[in-house]
Coordinates of C-alpha atoms and ligand atoms in Angstrom, one line a residue:
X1 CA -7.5 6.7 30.5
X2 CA -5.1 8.7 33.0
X3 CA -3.7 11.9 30.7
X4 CA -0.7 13.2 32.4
X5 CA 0.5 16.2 31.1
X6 CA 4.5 16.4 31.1
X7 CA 5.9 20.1 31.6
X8 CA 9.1 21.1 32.0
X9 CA 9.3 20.9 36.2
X10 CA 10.9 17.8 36.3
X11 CA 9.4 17.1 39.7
X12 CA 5.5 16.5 38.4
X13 CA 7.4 14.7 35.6
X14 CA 8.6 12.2 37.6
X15 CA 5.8 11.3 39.6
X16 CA 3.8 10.8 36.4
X17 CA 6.9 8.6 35.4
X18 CA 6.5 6.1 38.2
X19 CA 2.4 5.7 38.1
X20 CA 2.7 5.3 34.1
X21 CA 6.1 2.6 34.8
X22 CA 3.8 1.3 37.5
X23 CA 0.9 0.3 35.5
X24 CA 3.0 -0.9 32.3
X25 CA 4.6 -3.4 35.6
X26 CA 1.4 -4.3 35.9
X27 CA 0.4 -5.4 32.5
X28 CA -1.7 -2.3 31.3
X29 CA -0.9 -0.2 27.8
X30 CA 0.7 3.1 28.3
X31 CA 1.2 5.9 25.5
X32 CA 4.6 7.6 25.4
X33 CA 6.3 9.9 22.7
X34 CA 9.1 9.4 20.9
X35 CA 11.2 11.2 18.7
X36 CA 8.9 10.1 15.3
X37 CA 5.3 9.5 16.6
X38 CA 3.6 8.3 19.8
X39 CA 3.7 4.6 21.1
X40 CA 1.4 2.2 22.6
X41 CA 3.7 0.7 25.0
X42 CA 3.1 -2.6 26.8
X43 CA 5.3 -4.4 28.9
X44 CA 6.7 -6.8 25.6
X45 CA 7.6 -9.7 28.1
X46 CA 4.3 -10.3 29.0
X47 CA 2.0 -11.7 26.6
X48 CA -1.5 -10.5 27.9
X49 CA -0.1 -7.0 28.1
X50 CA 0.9 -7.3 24.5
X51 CA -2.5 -8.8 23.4
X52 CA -4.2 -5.1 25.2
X53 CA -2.1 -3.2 22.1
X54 CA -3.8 -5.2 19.2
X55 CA -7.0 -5.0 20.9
X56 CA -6.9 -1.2 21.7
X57 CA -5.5 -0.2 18.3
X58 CA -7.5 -2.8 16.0
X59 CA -4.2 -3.9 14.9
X60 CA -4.3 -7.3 12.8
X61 CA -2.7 -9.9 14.4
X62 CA -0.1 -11.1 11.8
X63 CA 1.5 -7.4 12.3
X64 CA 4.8 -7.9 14.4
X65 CA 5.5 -5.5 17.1
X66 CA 8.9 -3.0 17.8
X67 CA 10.2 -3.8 21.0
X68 CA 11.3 0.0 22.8
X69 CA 14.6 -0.4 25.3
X70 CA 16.6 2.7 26.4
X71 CA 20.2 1.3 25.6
X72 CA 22.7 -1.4 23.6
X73 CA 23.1 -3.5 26.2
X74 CA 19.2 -4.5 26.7
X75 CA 19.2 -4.4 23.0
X76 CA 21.8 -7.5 23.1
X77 CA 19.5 -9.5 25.3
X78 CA 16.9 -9.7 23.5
X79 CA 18.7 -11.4 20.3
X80 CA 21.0 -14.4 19.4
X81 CA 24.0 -12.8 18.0
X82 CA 24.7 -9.3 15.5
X83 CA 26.4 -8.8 12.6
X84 CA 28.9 -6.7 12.3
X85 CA 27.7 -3.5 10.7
X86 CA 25.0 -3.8 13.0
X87 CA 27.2 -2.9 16.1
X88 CA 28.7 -0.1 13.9
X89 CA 25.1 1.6 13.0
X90 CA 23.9 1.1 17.1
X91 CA 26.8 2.6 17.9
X92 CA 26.4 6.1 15.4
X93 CA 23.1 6.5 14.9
X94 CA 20.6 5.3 18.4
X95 CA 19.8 6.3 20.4
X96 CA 17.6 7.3 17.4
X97 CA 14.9 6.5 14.5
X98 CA 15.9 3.4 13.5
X99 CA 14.9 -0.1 14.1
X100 CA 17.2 -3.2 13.6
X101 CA 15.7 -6.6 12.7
X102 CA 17.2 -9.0 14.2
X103 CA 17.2 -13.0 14.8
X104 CA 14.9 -13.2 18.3
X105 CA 16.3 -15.1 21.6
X106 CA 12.8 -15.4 22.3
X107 CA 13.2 -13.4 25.3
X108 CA 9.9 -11.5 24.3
X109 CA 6.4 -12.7 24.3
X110 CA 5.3 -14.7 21.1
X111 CA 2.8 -11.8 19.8
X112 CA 5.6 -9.4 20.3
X113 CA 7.2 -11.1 16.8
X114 CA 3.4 -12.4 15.1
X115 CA 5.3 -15.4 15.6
X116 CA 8.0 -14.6 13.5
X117 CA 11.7 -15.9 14.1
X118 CA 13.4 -11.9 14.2
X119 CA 12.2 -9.2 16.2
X120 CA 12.2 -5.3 15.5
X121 CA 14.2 -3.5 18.4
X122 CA 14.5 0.4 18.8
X123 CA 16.2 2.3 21.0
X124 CA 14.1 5.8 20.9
X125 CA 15.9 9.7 21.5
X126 CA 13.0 11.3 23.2
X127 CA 13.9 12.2 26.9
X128 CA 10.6 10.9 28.1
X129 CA 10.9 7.4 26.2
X130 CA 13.9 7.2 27.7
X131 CA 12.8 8.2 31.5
X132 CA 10.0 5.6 31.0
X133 CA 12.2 2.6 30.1
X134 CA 14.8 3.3 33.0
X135 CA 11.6 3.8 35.3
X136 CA 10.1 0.2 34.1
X137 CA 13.7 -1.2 33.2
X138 CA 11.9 -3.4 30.5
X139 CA 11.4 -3.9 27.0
X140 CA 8.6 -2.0 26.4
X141 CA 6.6 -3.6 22.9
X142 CA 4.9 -0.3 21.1
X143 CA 3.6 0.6 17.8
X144 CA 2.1 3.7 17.0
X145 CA -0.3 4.8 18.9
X146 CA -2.8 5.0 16.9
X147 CA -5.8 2.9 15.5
X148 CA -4.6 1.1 12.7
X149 CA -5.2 2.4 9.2
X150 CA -5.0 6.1 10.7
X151 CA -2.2 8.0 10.2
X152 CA 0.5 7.8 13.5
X153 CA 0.5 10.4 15.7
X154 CA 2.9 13.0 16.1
X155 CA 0.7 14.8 19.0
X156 CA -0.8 13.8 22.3
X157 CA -4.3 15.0 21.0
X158 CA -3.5 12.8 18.2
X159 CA -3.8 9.8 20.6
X160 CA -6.5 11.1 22.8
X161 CA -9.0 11.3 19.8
X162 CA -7.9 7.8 18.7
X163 CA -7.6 5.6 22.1
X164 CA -9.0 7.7 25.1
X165 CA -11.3 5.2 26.8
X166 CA -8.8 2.1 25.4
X167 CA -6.0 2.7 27.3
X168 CA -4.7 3.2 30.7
X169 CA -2.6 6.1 30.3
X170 CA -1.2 8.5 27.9
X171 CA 2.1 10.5 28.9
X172 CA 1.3 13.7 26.3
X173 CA 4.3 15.8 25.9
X174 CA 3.2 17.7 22.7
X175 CA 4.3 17.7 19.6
X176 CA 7.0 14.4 18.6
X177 CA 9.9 16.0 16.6
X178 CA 10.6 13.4 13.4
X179 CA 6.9 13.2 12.4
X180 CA 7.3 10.1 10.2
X181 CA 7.9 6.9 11.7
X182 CA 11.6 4.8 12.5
X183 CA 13.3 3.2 9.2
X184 CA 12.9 -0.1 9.9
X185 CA 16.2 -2.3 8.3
X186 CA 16.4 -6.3 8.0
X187 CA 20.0 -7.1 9.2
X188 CA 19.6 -10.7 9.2
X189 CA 21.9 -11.1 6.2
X190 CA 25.2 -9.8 5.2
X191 CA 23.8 -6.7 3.2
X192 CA 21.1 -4.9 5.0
X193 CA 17.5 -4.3 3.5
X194 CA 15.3 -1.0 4.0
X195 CA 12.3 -2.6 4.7
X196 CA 10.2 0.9 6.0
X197 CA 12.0 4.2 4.8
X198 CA 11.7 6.8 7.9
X199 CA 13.5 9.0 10.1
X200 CA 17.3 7.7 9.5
X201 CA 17.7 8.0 5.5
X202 CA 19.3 5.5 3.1
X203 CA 21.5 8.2 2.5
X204 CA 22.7 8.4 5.8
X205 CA 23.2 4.8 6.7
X206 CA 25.2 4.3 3.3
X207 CA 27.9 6.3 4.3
X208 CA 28.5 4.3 7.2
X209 CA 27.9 0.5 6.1
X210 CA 27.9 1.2 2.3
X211 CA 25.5 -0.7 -0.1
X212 CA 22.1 -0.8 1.6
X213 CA 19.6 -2.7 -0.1
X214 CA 15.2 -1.5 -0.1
X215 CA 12.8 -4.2 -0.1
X216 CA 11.7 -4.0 -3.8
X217 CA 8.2 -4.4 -2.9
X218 CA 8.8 -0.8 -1.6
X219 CA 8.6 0.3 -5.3
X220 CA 6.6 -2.6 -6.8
X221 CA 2.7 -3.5 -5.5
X222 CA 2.5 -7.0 -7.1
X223 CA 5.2 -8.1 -4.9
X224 CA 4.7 -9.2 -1.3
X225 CA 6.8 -6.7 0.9
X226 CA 9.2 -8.2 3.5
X227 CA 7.8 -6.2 6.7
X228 CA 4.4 -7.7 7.6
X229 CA 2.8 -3.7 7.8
X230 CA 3.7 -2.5 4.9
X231 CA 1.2 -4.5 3.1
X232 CA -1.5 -2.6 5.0
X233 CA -3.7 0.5 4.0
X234 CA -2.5 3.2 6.4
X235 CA -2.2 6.8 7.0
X236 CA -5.8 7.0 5.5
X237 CA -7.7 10.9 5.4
X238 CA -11.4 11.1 6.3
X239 CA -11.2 12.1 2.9
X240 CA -9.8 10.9 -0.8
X241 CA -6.4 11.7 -1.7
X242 CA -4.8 12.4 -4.4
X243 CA -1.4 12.9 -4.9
X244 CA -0.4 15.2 -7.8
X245 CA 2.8 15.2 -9.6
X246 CA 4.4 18.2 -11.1
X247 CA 3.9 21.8 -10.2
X248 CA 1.6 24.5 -8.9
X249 CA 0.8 25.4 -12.2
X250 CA -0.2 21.6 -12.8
X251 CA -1.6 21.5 -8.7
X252 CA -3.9 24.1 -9.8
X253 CA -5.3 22.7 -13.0
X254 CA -6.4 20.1 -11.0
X255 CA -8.2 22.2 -8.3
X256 CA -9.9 24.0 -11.2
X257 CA -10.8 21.0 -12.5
X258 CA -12.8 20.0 -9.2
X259 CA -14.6 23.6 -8.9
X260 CA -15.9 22.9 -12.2
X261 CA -17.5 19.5 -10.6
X262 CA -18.6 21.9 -7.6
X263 CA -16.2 20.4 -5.3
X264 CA -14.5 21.7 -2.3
X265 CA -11.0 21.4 -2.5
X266 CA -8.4 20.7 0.2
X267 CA -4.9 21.4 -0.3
X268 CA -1.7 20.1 1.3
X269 CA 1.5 21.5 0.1
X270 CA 4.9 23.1 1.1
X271 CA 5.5 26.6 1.7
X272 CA 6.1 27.7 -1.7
X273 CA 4.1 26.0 -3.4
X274 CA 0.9 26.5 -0.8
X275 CA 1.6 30.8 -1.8
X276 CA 0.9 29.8 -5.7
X277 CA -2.9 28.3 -4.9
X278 CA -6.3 28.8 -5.2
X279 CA -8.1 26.6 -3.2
X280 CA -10.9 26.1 -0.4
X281 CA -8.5 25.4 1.7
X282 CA -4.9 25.3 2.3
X283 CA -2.4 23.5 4.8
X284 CA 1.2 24.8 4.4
X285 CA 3.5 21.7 5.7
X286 CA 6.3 24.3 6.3
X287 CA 9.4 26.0 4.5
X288 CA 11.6 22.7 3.8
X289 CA 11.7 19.0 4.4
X290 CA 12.5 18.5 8.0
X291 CA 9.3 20.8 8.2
X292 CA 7.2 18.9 6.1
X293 CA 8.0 15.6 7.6
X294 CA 7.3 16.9 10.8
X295 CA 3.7 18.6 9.9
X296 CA 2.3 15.8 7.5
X297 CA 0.6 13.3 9.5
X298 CA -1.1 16.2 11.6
X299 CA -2.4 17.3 8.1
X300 CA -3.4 14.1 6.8
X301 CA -5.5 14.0 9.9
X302 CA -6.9 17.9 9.9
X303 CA -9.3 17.6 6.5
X304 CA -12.6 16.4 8.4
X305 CA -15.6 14.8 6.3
X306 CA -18.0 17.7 5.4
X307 CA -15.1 20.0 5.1
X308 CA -14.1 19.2 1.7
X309 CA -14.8 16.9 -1.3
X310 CA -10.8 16.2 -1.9
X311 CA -7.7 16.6 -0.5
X312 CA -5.0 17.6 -3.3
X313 CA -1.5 16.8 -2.2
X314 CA 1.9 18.0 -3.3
X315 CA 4.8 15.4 -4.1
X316 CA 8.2 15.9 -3.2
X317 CA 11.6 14.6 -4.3
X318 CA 12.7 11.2 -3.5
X319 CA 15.9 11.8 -1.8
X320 CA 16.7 11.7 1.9
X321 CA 14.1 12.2 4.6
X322 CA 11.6 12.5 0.9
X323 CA 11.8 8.9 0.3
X324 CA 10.0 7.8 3.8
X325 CA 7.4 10.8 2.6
X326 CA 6.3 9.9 -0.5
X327 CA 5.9 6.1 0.7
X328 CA 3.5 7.3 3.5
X329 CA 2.4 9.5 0.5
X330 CA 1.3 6.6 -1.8
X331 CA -0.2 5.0 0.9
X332 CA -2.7 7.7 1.8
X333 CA -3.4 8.4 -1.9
X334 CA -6.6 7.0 -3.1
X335 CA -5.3 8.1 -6.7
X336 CA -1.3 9.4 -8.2
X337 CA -2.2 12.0 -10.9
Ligands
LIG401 O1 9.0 5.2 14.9 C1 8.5 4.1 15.1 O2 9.0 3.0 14.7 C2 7.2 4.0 16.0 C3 7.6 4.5 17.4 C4 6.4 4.3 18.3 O3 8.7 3.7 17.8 N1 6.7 2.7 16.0 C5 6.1 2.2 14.9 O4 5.6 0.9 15.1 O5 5.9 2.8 13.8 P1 4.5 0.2 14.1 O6 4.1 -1.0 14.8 O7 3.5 1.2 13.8 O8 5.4 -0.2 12.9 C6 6.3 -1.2 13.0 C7 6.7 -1.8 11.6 C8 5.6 -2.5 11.0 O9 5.6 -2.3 9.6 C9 6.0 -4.0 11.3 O10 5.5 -4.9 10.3 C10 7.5 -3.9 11.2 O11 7.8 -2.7 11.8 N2 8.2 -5.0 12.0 C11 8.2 -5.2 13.3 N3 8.9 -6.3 13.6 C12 9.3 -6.8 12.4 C13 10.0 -8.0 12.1 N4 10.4 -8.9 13.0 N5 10.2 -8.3 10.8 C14 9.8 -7.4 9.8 N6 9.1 -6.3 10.1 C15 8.8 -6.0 11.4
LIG402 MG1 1.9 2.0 12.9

């Protein structure tokens, strides 16, 4: 795997541009970051390219892909026709984290879409995902870059651990800005449907198209969710889990709790809350949301086996930016106390 290490000298930059373009031309996986996490880009026209991602990352195979392009008008030509509102959120919130699901021309390869009849399309806000694509001038296919059931990454290290060895080459730029991953919204009817909460909040796209619907499968495991990855185990810790409701005062109880047992205890937990603990140790995610978002999966992934027993988690409120939180939340509990 070819590491290239982007500074700010724009010259190196764009030599390691035009190799990494130049082997995604070729049919060979690239990493890139992006404004939420990293992605495993392949060229998503090309079908054996697109087979290397769900071999590298262990990815099942029913698990549809989000083709990357770098503006609106290769957005249109990958789908048969848009719906109204759709043109209106393109136009006010990408390039950015959100990823429309739309009817597919079939313009992509078949395992782009797991065979489905829509495709997931993105247009990311990072300055080097956006290079890459005018560099390749493709649609590059890319899912986190990470291997599945692990948290995404939001670092280049993040992606060298997981895929060094299973990849051709990793463009690391440091530290992604978002931290969680795109929302991902079904607009193949007339009222829109959250199916993955993430970096653009129901909140936000509200006040622009109004009623926006969330898959209720979201909220409700018994029912079969309408994006084929959110049925899976992800963002998994080395070690259990659990995420606590209420306070530090009821945070602690627990952690007392598990020194009675002998335990070691791991805790993950905003600023505030982080300066109220006792524990073995402690990972602050940061002094408010944006901060939290942006520090979690780095967290999630930081608690080693051997280093502790548990990991003790800290919930936060369900509103804006929250909302994609506590779902990757959930899914890395092992247990909700
Ligand atoms: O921020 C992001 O979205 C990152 C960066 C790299 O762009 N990508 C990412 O991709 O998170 P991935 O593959 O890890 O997650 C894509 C999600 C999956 O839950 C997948 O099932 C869903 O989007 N998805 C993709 N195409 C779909 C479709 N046609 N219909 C329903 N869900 C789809
Ligand atoms: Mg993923």
């Amino acid at each position: 795997t070819k590491r290239w290490k982007l500074t700010n000298d724009t010259s190196y930059n764009k030599l390691a541009l035009e190799e990494a373009a130049e082997l995604l031309l070729n049919g060979s996986t690239v990493a890139f970051p992006t404004e939420t996490v990293y992605g495993l880009g392949a060229d998503a026209t090309n079908k054996e390219a697109v087979a290397k991602i769900f071999k590298a990352k262990g990815r099942p195979q029913d698990n549809p892909l989000i083709a990357h392009v770098a503006t609106k008008q290769q957005l249109l030509q990958l789908v048969d026709n848009l719906p109204v509102y759709v043109d209106k959120l393109i136009d006010i919130f990408t390039p950015g984290p959100l990823t429309f699901v739309l009817p597919s021309n079939g313009a992509c390869a078949e395992n782009v879409t797991a065979g489905l009849s829509t495709i997931g399309i993105r247009i990311p806000d990072h300055p080097v995902a956006q290079a890459l694509l005018k560099y390749c001038n493709i649609p590059l296919a890319a899912p986190s870059a990470n291997i599945s059931g692990k948290p995404s990454p939001t670092t280049g290290e993040h992606v060298w651990t997981d895929l060094n060895g299973k990849i051709a080459g990793l463009l690391d730029a440091g530290p992604t800005g978002v931290g969680v991953e795109s929302t991902v919204i079904d607009c193949t009817q007339d009222i829109p449907i959250i199916l993955r909460p993430g970096g653009i909040t129901k909140e936000q796209l509200e006040e622009v198209i109004g009623t926006t619907m969330v898959d209720p499968a979201l909220a409700n495991k018994d029912e079969k969710p309408k994006s084929p990855g959110m049925k899976y185990t992800h963002y998994s810790p080395e070690v259990p889990l659990w995420l606590i409701e209420g306070d530090a005062v009821r945070i602690q109880s627990h952690i007392d709790q598990e020194h009675i047992k002998n335990h070691k205890v791991g805790v993950i937990a905003a600023a505030d809350t982080s300066a109220l603990l006792n524990a073995d140790e402690i990972i602050s995610l940061g002094e408010n949301m944006n901060e939290v978002t942006a520090n979690l999966y780095d967290a999630l992934r930081r608690f080693k086996q051997g280093d502790v027993d548990i990991i003790l988690c800290e919930s936060f409120p369900e509103e804006g930016i929250g909302q994609a939180v506590m779902n990757r939340l959930r899914k890395a509990a092992s247990e909700i106390k």
